[in-house]
Tab-separated table of C-alpha atoms in Angstrom:
chain	number	residue	atom	x	y	z
A	1	UNK	CA	7.261	-13.910	3.702
A	2	UNK	CA	7.968	-11.164	1.171
A	3	UNK	CA	10.847	-13.016	-0.499
A	4	UNK	CA	8.378	-15.724	-1.550
A	5	UNK	CA	6.931	-13.271	-4.085
A	6	UNK	CA	10.014	-13.734	-6.297
A	7	UNK	CA	10.598	-16.582	-8.748
A	8	UNK	CA	13.947	-18.004	-9.841
A	9	UNK	CA	16.866	-18.735	-7.541
A	10	UNK	CA	19.022	-15.752	-8.513
A	11	UNK	CA	16.198	-13.274	-8.156
A	12	UNK	CA	14.926	-14.924	-4.983
A	13	UNK	CA	18.314	-14.406	-3.347
A	14	UNK	CA	18.346	-10.749	-4.407
A	15	UNK	CA	14.883	-10.144	-2.993
A	16	UNK	CA	15.820	-11.937	0.222
A	17	UNK	CA	18.800	-9.614	0.695
A	18	UNK	CA	16.588	-6.605	-0.050
A	19	UNK	CA	14.073	-7.720	2.578
A	20	UNK	CA	16.823	-8.283	5.142
A	21	UNK	CA	18.130	-4.776	4.536
A	22	UNK	CA	14.606	-3.401	5.070
A	23	UNK	CA	14.513	-4.779	8.611
A	24	UNK	CA	16.359	-1.747	9.921
A	25	UNK	CA	13.555	0.541	8.750
A	26	UNK	CA	10.518	-1.743	8.758
A	27	UNK	CA	11.103	-4.583	11.252
A	28	UNK	CA	8.343	-7.188	11.365
A	29	UNK	CA	8.774	-7.534	15.128
A	30	UNK	CA	9.337	-3.852	15.805
A	31	UNK	CA	7.737	-1.769	18.528
A	32	UNK	CA	4.558	-0.077	17.309
A	33	UNK	CA	4.818	2.864	19.726
A	34	UNK	CA	6.328	5.140	17.038
A	35	UNK	CA	3.387	4.288	14.780
A	36	UNK	CA	0.929	5.087	17.552
A	37	UNK	CA	2.684	8.387	18.237
A	38	UNK	CA	2.073	9.587	14.664
A	39	UNK	CA	-1.605	8.649	14.504
A	40	UNK	CA	-4.129	11.452	13.943
A	41	UNK	CA	-1.356	14.035	13.753
A	42	UNK	CA	-0.201	16.191	10.860
A	43	UNK	CA	1.672	15.542	8.676
A	44	UNK	CA	1.418	12.027	10.144
A	45	UNK	CA	4.804	10.694	9.052
A	46	UNK	CA	8.392	10.632	10.275
A	47	UNK	CA	10.678	12.713	8.043
A	48	UNK	CA	13.726	11.054	9.544
A	49	UNK	CA	12.465	7.626	8.539
A	50	UNK	CA	11.588	8.974	5.086
A	51	UNK	CA	15.203	10.075	4.716
A	52	UNK	CA	16.312	6.549	5.647
A	53	UNK	CA	13.948	5.066	3.055
A	54	UNK	CA	15.397	7.408	0.446
A	55	UNK	CA	18.975	6.623	1.459
A	56	UNK	CA	18.266	2.900	1.045
A	57	UNK	CA	17.370	3.517	-2.593
A	58	UNK	CA	13.749	2.413	-2.291
A	59	UNK	CA	12.398	5.373	-4.257
A	60	UNK	CA	12.334	4.857	-7.990
A	61	UNK	CA	12.912	1.141	-7.540
A	62	UNK	CA	11.091	0.357	-10.812
A	63	UNK	CA	12.492	3.267	-12.837
A	64	UNK	CA	15.307	2.424	-15.260
A	65	UNK	CA	18.800	3.446	-14.271
A	66	UNK	CA	18.878	5.945	-17.138
A	67	UNK	CA	16.020	7.791	-15.396
A	68	UNK	CA	17.790	7.753	-12.021
A	69	UNK	CA	16.034	4.671	-10.673
A	70	UNK	CA	17.247	1.272	-9.505
A	71	UNK	CA	16.125	-0.598	-12.609
A	72	UNK	CA	14.518	-3.424	-10.615
A	73	UNK	CA	11.168	-5.095	-11.161
A	74	UNK	CA	7.778	-5.660	-9.605
A	75	UNK	CA	9.000	-8.532	-7.425
A	76	UNK	CA	11.411	-6.246	-5.588
A	77	UNK	CA	8.814	-3.484	-5.280
A	78	UNK	CA	6.202	-5.918	-3.970
A	79	UNK	CA	8.652	-7.357	-1.433
A	80	UNK	CA	9.387	-3.910	0.006
A	81	UNK	CA	5.688	-3.016	0.045
A	82	UNK	CA	5.007	-6.202	2.006
A	83	UNK	CA	7.561	-5.202	4.647
A	84	UNK	CA	6.109	-1.684	4.839
A	85	UNK	CA	2.660	-3.214	5.340
A	86	UNK	CA	3.852	-5.579	8.062
A	87	UNK	CA	5.514	-2.711	9.943
A	88	UNK	CA	2.398	-0.491	9.572
A	89	UNK	CA	4.626	2.373	8.428
A	90	UNK	CA	2.541	5.516	7.864
A	91	UNK	CA	4.994	6.941	5.316
A	92	UNK	CA	3.394	7.031	1.826
A	93	UNK	CA	5.900	4.721	0.139
A	94	UNK	CA	3.491	3.352	-2.478
A	95	UNK	CA	2.057	6.787	-3.284
A	96	UNK	CA	5.513	8.324	-3.724
A	97	UNK	CA	6.523	5.409	-5.916
A	98	UNK	CA	3.345	5.845	-7.963
A	99	UNK	CA	4.222	9.481	-8.580
A	100	UNK	CA	7.694	8.487	-9.786
A	101	UNK	CA	6.295	5.750	-12.025
A	102	UNK	CA	3.768	8.158	-13.524
A	103	UNK	CA	6.495	10.717	-14.282
A	104	UNK	CA	9.023	8.201	-15.600
A	105	UNK	CA	11.977	9.945	-17.218
A	106	UNK	CA	10.516	13.318	-16.178
A	107	UNK	CA	10.890	12.522	-12.456
A	108	UNK	CA	12.871	15.333	-10.767
A	109	UNK	CA	16.073	14.435	-8.942
A	110	UNK	CA	14.802	15.829	-5.623
A	111	UNK	CA	11.877	13.382	-5.739
A	112	UNK	CA	14.206	10.414	-6.275
A	113	UNK	CA	16.532	11.562	-3.499
A	114	UNK	CA	13.637	12.070	-1.068
A	115	UNK	CA	14.491	15.725	-0.551
A	116	UNK	CA	10.978	16.526	-1.704
A	117	UNK	CA	7.974	14.282	-1.208
A	118	UNK	CA	5.891	14.211	-4.390
A	119	UNK	CA	2.415	12.727	-3.993
A	120	UNK	CA	0.047	11.919	-6.867
A	121	UNK	CA	-3.443	13.402	-7.151
A	122	UNK	CA	-5.297	11.353	-9.739
A	123	UNK	CA	-8.667	10.271	-8.348
A	124	UNK	CA	-12.088	11.891	-8.203
A	125	UNK	CA	-14.313	8.916	-7.297
A	126	UNK	CA	-14.298	6.811	-4.121
A	127	UNK	CA	-13.557	3.554	-5.949
A	128	UNK	CA	-11.764	2.554	-9.103
A	129	UNK	CA	-8.512	2.657	-11.015
A	130	UNK	CA	-9.344	5.227	-13.675
A	131	UNK	CA	-7.555	8.547	-14.050
A	132	UNK	CA	-9.906	11.466	-13.467
A	133	UNK	CA	-10.419	14.346	-15.876
A	134	UNK	CA	-11.695	17.825	-15.154
A	135	UNK	CA	-8.412	19.746	-15.031
A	136	UNK	CA	-8.400	22.986	-17.021
A	137	UNK	CA	-5.150	24.615	-18.143
A	138	UNK	CA	-4.529	28.174	-19.285
A	139	UNK	CA	-1.262	30.097	-19.599
A	140	UNK	CA	0.709	27.669	-17.475
A	141	UNK	CA	-1.858	27.519	-14.674
A	142	UNK	CA	-4.332	24.775	-13.802
A	143	UNK	CA	-7.667	24.593	-11.995
A	144	UNK	CA	-9.791	21.707	-10.804
A	145	UNK	CA	-9.781	19.234	-7.952
A	146	UNK	CA	-8.634	15.785	-6.981
A	147	UNK	CA	-10.033	13.719	-4.111
A	148	UNK	CA	-8.739	11.001	-1.805
A	149	UNK	CA	-5.066	12.027	-1.835
A	150	UNK	CA	-3.389	9.924	0.909
A	151	UNK	CA	-1.190	11.735	3.448
A	152	UNK	CA	-1.596	14.980	1.500
A	153	UNK	CA	-0.547	17.179	4.430
A	154	UNK	CA	2.977	15.708	4.159
A	155	UNK	CA	3.462	16.602	0.481
A	156	UNK	CA	6.043	19.109	-0.694
A	157	UNK	CA	4.865	18.786	-4.284
A	158	UNK	CA	1.735	17.356	-5.879
A	159	UNK	CA	1.664	15.528	-9.185
A	160	UNK	CA	-1.753	16.302	-10.655
A	161	UNK	CA	-2.624	13.581	-13.133
A	162	UNK	CA	-5.113	13.305	-15.971
A	163	UNK	CA	-5.268	11.100	-19.042
A	164	UNK	CA	-3.562	13.623	-21.325
A	165	UNK	CA	-0.833	15.052	-19.069
A	166	UNK	CA	0.663	15.449	-15.607
A	167	UNK	CA	1.465	18.685	-13.812
A	168	UNK	CA	3.845	19.375	-10.946
A	169	UNK	CA	2.696	22.013	-8.462
A	170	UNK	CA	4.209	23.284	-5.237
A	171	UNK	CA	2.072	22.231	-2.272
A	172	UNK	CA	2.327	25.746	-0.843
A	173	UNK	CA	1.677	27.604	-4.090
A	174	UNK	CA	-1.000	30.289	-4.310
A	175	UNK	CA	-4.366	28.798	-5.214
A	176	UNK	CA	-3.730	25.413	-3.542
A	177	UNK	CA	-5.991	24.327	-0.694
A	178	UNK	CA	-6.668	21.052	1.101
A	179	UNK	CA	-9.776	19.654	2.767
A	180	UNK	CA	-8.392	16.973	5.077
A	181	UNK	CA	-10.283	14.021	6.555
A	182	UNK	CA	-8.853	11.517	9.037
A	183	UNK	CA	-8.851	7.824	8.198
A	184	UNK	CA	-9.521	4.927	10.555
A	185	UNK	CA	-5.855	4.024	10.938
A	186	UNK	CA	-4.868	7.504	12.111
A	187	UNK	CA	-3.699	8.742	8.732
A	188	UNK	CA	-5.627	11.042	6.442
A	189	UNK	CA	-6.727	11.753	2.909
A	190	UNK	CA	-7.525	15.098	1.372
A	191	UNK	CA	-9.383	16.805	-1.409
A	192	UNK	CA	-6.921	18.930	-3.358
A	193	UNK	CA	-8.504	22.113	-4.709
A	194	UNK	CA	-6.699	24.083	-7.420
A	195	UNK	CA	-7.589	27.612	-8.453
A	196	UNK	CA	-5.281	29.010	-11.123
A	197	UNK	CA	-2.179	27.303	-9.736
A	198	UNK	CA	1.144	27.719	-11.494
A	199	UNK	CA	2.131	24.293	-12.820
A	200	UNK	CA	4.874	22.535	-14.763
A	201	UNK	CA	3.384	20.376	-17.482
A	202	UNK	CA	4.811	16.884	-18.044
A	203	UNK	CA	4.028	14.201	-20.601
A	204	UNK	CA	1.065	11.833	-20.417
A	205	UNK	CA	1.230	9.239	-17.608
A	206	UNK	CA	1.981	5.539	-17.939
A	207	UNK	CA	-1.277	3.737	-17.102
A	208	UNK	CA	0.625	0.620	-15.945
A	209	UNK	CA	1.826	2.634	-12.969
A	210	UNK	CA	-1.628	2.299	-11.410
A	211	UNK	CA	-1.545	-1.473	-11.912
A	212	UNK	CA	1.811	-1.545	-10.114
A	213	UNK	CA	0.386	0.516	-7.240
A	214	UNK	CA	-2.565	-1.878	-6.930
A	215	UNK	CA	-0.205	-4.864	-6.778
A	216	UNK	CA	2.026	-3.102	-4.256
A	217	UNK	CA	-1.014	-2.381	-2.075
A	218	UNK	CA	-2.047	-6.038	-2.299
A	219	UNK	CA	1.492	-6.911	-1.173
A	220	UNK	CA	1.232	-4.488	1.750
A	221	UNK	CA	-2.004	-6.206	2.748
A	222	UNK	CA	-0.223	-9.554	2.568
A	223	UNK	CA	2.538	-8.359	4.892
A	224	UNK	CA	-0.018	-6.859	7.230
A	225	UNK	CA	-2.034	-10.073	7.550
A	226	UNK	CA	1.102	-12.214	7.907
A	227	UNK	CA	2.204	-10.204	10.920
A	228	UNK	CA	-1.295	-10.052	12.425
A	229	UNK	CA	-1.471	-13.841	12.124
A	230	UNK	CA	1.953	-14.277	13.757
A	231	UNK	CA	0.922	-12.053	16.678
A	232	UNK	CA	-2.291	-14.046	17.032
A	233	UNK	CA	-0.471	-17.389	17.065
A	234	UNK	CA	1.779	-16.127	19.845
A	235	UNK	CA	-1.314	-15.064	21.798
A	236	UNK	CA	-2.930	-18.489	21.339
A	237	UNK	CA	0.195	-20.094	22.804
A	238	UNK	CA	0.422	-17.811	25.851
A	239	UNK	CA	-3.182	-16.978	26.814
A	240	UNK	CA	-4.301	-19.571	29.356
A	241	UNK	CA	-7.934	-20.454	29.967
A	242	UNK	CA	-9.362	-23.473	31.807
A	243	UNK	CA	-5.846	-24.511	32.776
A	244	UNK	CA	-4.291	-24.635	29.297
A	245	UNK	CA	-3.303	-22.316	26.412
A	246	UNK	CA	-6.330	-21.445	24.319
A	247	UNK	CA	-4.457	-22.673	21.246
A	248	UNK	CA	-5.155	-26.208	22.438
A	249	UNK	CA	-8.873	-25.798	21.739
A	250	UNK	CA	-9.760	-27.422	18.449
A	251	UNK	CA	-12.323	-24.808	17.432
A	252	UNK	CA	-9.650	-22.118	17.511
A	253	UNK	CA	-7.152	-24.353	15.727
A	254	UNK	CA	-9.603	-24.810	12.848
A	255	UNK	CA	-10.099	-21.065	12.508
A	256	UNK	CA	-6.349	-20.480	12.624
A	257	UNK	CA	-5.872	-22.972	9.796
A	258	UNK	CA	-8.498	-21.116	7.749
A	259	UNK	CA	-6.563	-17.896	8.283
A	260	UNK	CA	-3.296	-19.490	7.185
A	261	UNK	CA	-4.960	-20.876	4.063
A	262	UNK	CA	-6.218	-17.406	3.135
A	263	UNK	CA	-2.712	-16.000	3.557
A	264	UNK	CA	-1.176	-18.794	1.495
A	265	UNK	CA	-3.656	-18.364	-1.345
A	266	UNK	CA	-3.043	-14.619	-1.382
A	267	UNK	CA	0.707	-15.141	-1.524
A	268	UNK	CA	0.380	-17.592	-4.443
A	269	UNK	CA	-1.881	-15.309	-6.475
A	270	UNK	CA	0.387	-12.334	-5.829
A	271	UNK	CA	3.429	-14.294	-6.959
A	272	UNK	CA	1.699	-15.091	-10.265
A	273	UNK	CA	0.616	-11.475	-10.708
A	274	UNK	CA	4.087	-10.105	-10.010
A	275	UNK	CA	5.656	-12.526	-12.487
A	276	UNK	CA	3.101	-11.586	-15.158
A	277	UNK	CA	3.638	-7.860	-14.595
A	278	UNK	CA	7.382	-8.161	-15.130
A	279	UNK	CA	6.910	-9.915	-18.482
A	280	UNK	CA	5.277	-6.763	-19.861
A	281	UNK	CA	2.094	-8.648	-20.820
A	282	UNK	CA	-1.414	-7.334	-20.178
A	283	UNK	CA	-1.666	-7.722	-16.403
A	284	UNK	CA	-5.035	-6.110	-15.698
A	285	UNK	CA	-6.977	-9.321	-15.060
A	286	UNK	CA	-4.430	-10.949	-12.789
A	287	UNK	CA	-3.864	-7.641	-10.979
A	288	UNK	CA	-7.584	-7.471	-10.245
A	289	UNK	CA	-7.547	-11.096	-9.125
A	290	UNK	CA	-4.662	-10.431	-6.727
A	291	UNK	CA	-6.020	-7.167	-5.327
A	292	UNK	CA	-9.519	-8.591	-4.761
A	293	UNK	CA	-8.162	-11.636	-2.962
A	294	UNK	CA	-5.735	-9.628	-0.843
A	295	UNK	CA	-8.435	-7.162	0.203
A	296	UNK	CA	-10.914	-9.854	1.195
A	297	UNK	CA	-8.309	-12.035	2.912
A	298	UNK	CA	-6.823	-9.139	4.888
A	299	UNK	CA	-10.226	-8.169	6.233
A	300	UNK	CA	-11.010	-11.771	7.214
A	301	UNK	CA	-7.629	-12.427	8.839
A	302	UNK	CA	-7.463	-9.180	10.818
A	303	UNK	CA	-11.064	-9.450	12.020
A	304	UNK	CA	-10.482	-13.015	13.185
A	305	UNK	CA	-7.230	-11.925	14.834
A	306	UNK	CA	-9.066	-9.302	16.858
A	307	UNK	CA	-11.726	-11.841	17.866
A	308	UNK	CA	-9.078	-14.358	18.960
A	309	UNK	CA	-7.743	-11.752	21.382
A	310	UNK	CA	-11.132	-11.496	23.057
A	311	UNK	CA	-12.338	-8.283	24.669
A	312	UNK	CA	-8.826	-6.803	24.890
A	313	UNK	CA	-8.556	-7.034	21.116
A	314	UNK	CA	-11.284	-4.433	20.715
A	315	UNK	CA	-9.517	-1.827	22.821
A	316	UNK	CA	-7.332	0.864	21.285
A	317	UNK	CA	-4.468	-0.178	23.550
A	318	UNK	CA	-4.210	-3.605	21.871
A	319	UNK	CA	-1.773	-3.577	18.949
A	320	UNK	CA	-3.764	-6.176	17.029
A	321	UNK	CA	-6.487	-3.609	16.383
A	322	UNK	CA	-4.013	-1.430	14.479
A	323	UNK	CA	-3.774	-4.108	11.807
A	324	UNK	CA	-7.532	-4.243	11.315
A	325	UNK	CA	-7.718	-0.462	11.024
A	326	UNK	CA	-4.929	-0.350	8.451
A	327	UNK	CA	-6.556	-3.185	6.487
A	328	UNK	CA	-9.835	-1.244	6.396
A	329	UNK	CA	-7.992	1.715	4.854
A	330	UNK	CA	-5.837	-0.210	2.369
A	331	UNK	CA	-8.433	-2.737	1.185
A	332	UNK	CA	-10.383	-0.239	-0.982
A	333	UNK	CA	-7.318	1.770	-2.099
A	334	UNK	CA	-6.543	1.401	-5.822
A	335	UNK	CA	-9.848	-0.350	-6.258
A	336	UNK	CA	-11.984	-2.281	-3.797
A	337	UNK	CA	-12.485	-6.042	-3.992
A	338	UNK	CA	-15.896	-5.433	-5.576
A	339	UNK	CA	-14.451	-3.119	-8.224
A	340	UNK	CA	-11.704	-5.571	-9.131
A	341	UNK	CA	-14.068	-8.542	-9.337
A	342	UNK	CA	-16.269	-6.555	-11.702
A	343	UNK	CA	-13.277	-5.484	-13.791
A	344	UNK	CA	-11.963	-9.041	-13.903
A	345	UNK	CA	-15.312	-10.274	-15.195
A	346	UNK	CA	-15.431	-7.598	-17.874
A	347	UNK	CA	-11.972	-8.239	-19.327
A	348	UNK	CA	-11.339	-10.924	-21.926
A	349	UNK	CA	-7.645	-10.385	-22.613
A	350	UNK	CA	-4.616	-10.929	-20.415
A	351	UNK	CA	-3.659	-13.704	-18.028
A	352	UNK	CA	-6.592	-14.717	-15.770
């Protein structure tokens, strides 16, 4: 469970209360019909639910109170991300949080309140965790492009990010265009094209914000596979074949144990990574370790879950398939397992 990502009794209790409060928005046993209803539509999210998320104070959870945030740490952020992952919420919680983390003290009040959804545009390659360049600025206007912007059609404002600065632009400003592509889970990403767009320049971004987003995505994958596994266990107990529940067959029991081991290992690595992040130490290696494991484990667990359901598991009507589709989208986001293994091997500093 998400609360297990915290360490220390006092903090564990705080995270547990936070997770319990999230159940009203992101219930682990909730009906997935609302999620299905939003698939392959535009903007692909529920504004009412986004208002609830904002009202709960989830946005800016890592920002200090002096900047309008909650002043909490990575453990709390990861716990919420895990619940969002388990509920398969399409709302871009991690992306909005990334934008706020990148802006820091410059984050506008309407972004923290949820009145305006600010989404970051920072990537120009299909894999990696490196801020793209290629933005030109002249007389308060910027030009260039950013690719793979999740849920871009829902944005009110884009935060265009490069190594030297960030810029806020209105999503409907002159010179802004989107090339949208659907993703397997029913969401979308977009290429953001800028042609002389009026922009507000902010200070250079905090690179640790991307590490936090990678850890949050790993946590979402953990929540996703935990729920997929729970659904599968229920199916093994109720699906009868040859006169008994299929969960009685030893071959399936062995595979189920393998799935639980993968989930447990992911949870343990994530707990270490979250603790390291909150110390302020170099967390790049352990972030890569956690993200690589979460990506690989989520793909294994959700694929096995679909197979355990038999032929029905491969149909679009079966809810279990939604978890596999979301895992296929989240696994490469903020760096694929292959990217993070390579980065881990190339780093010599920081906690392994």
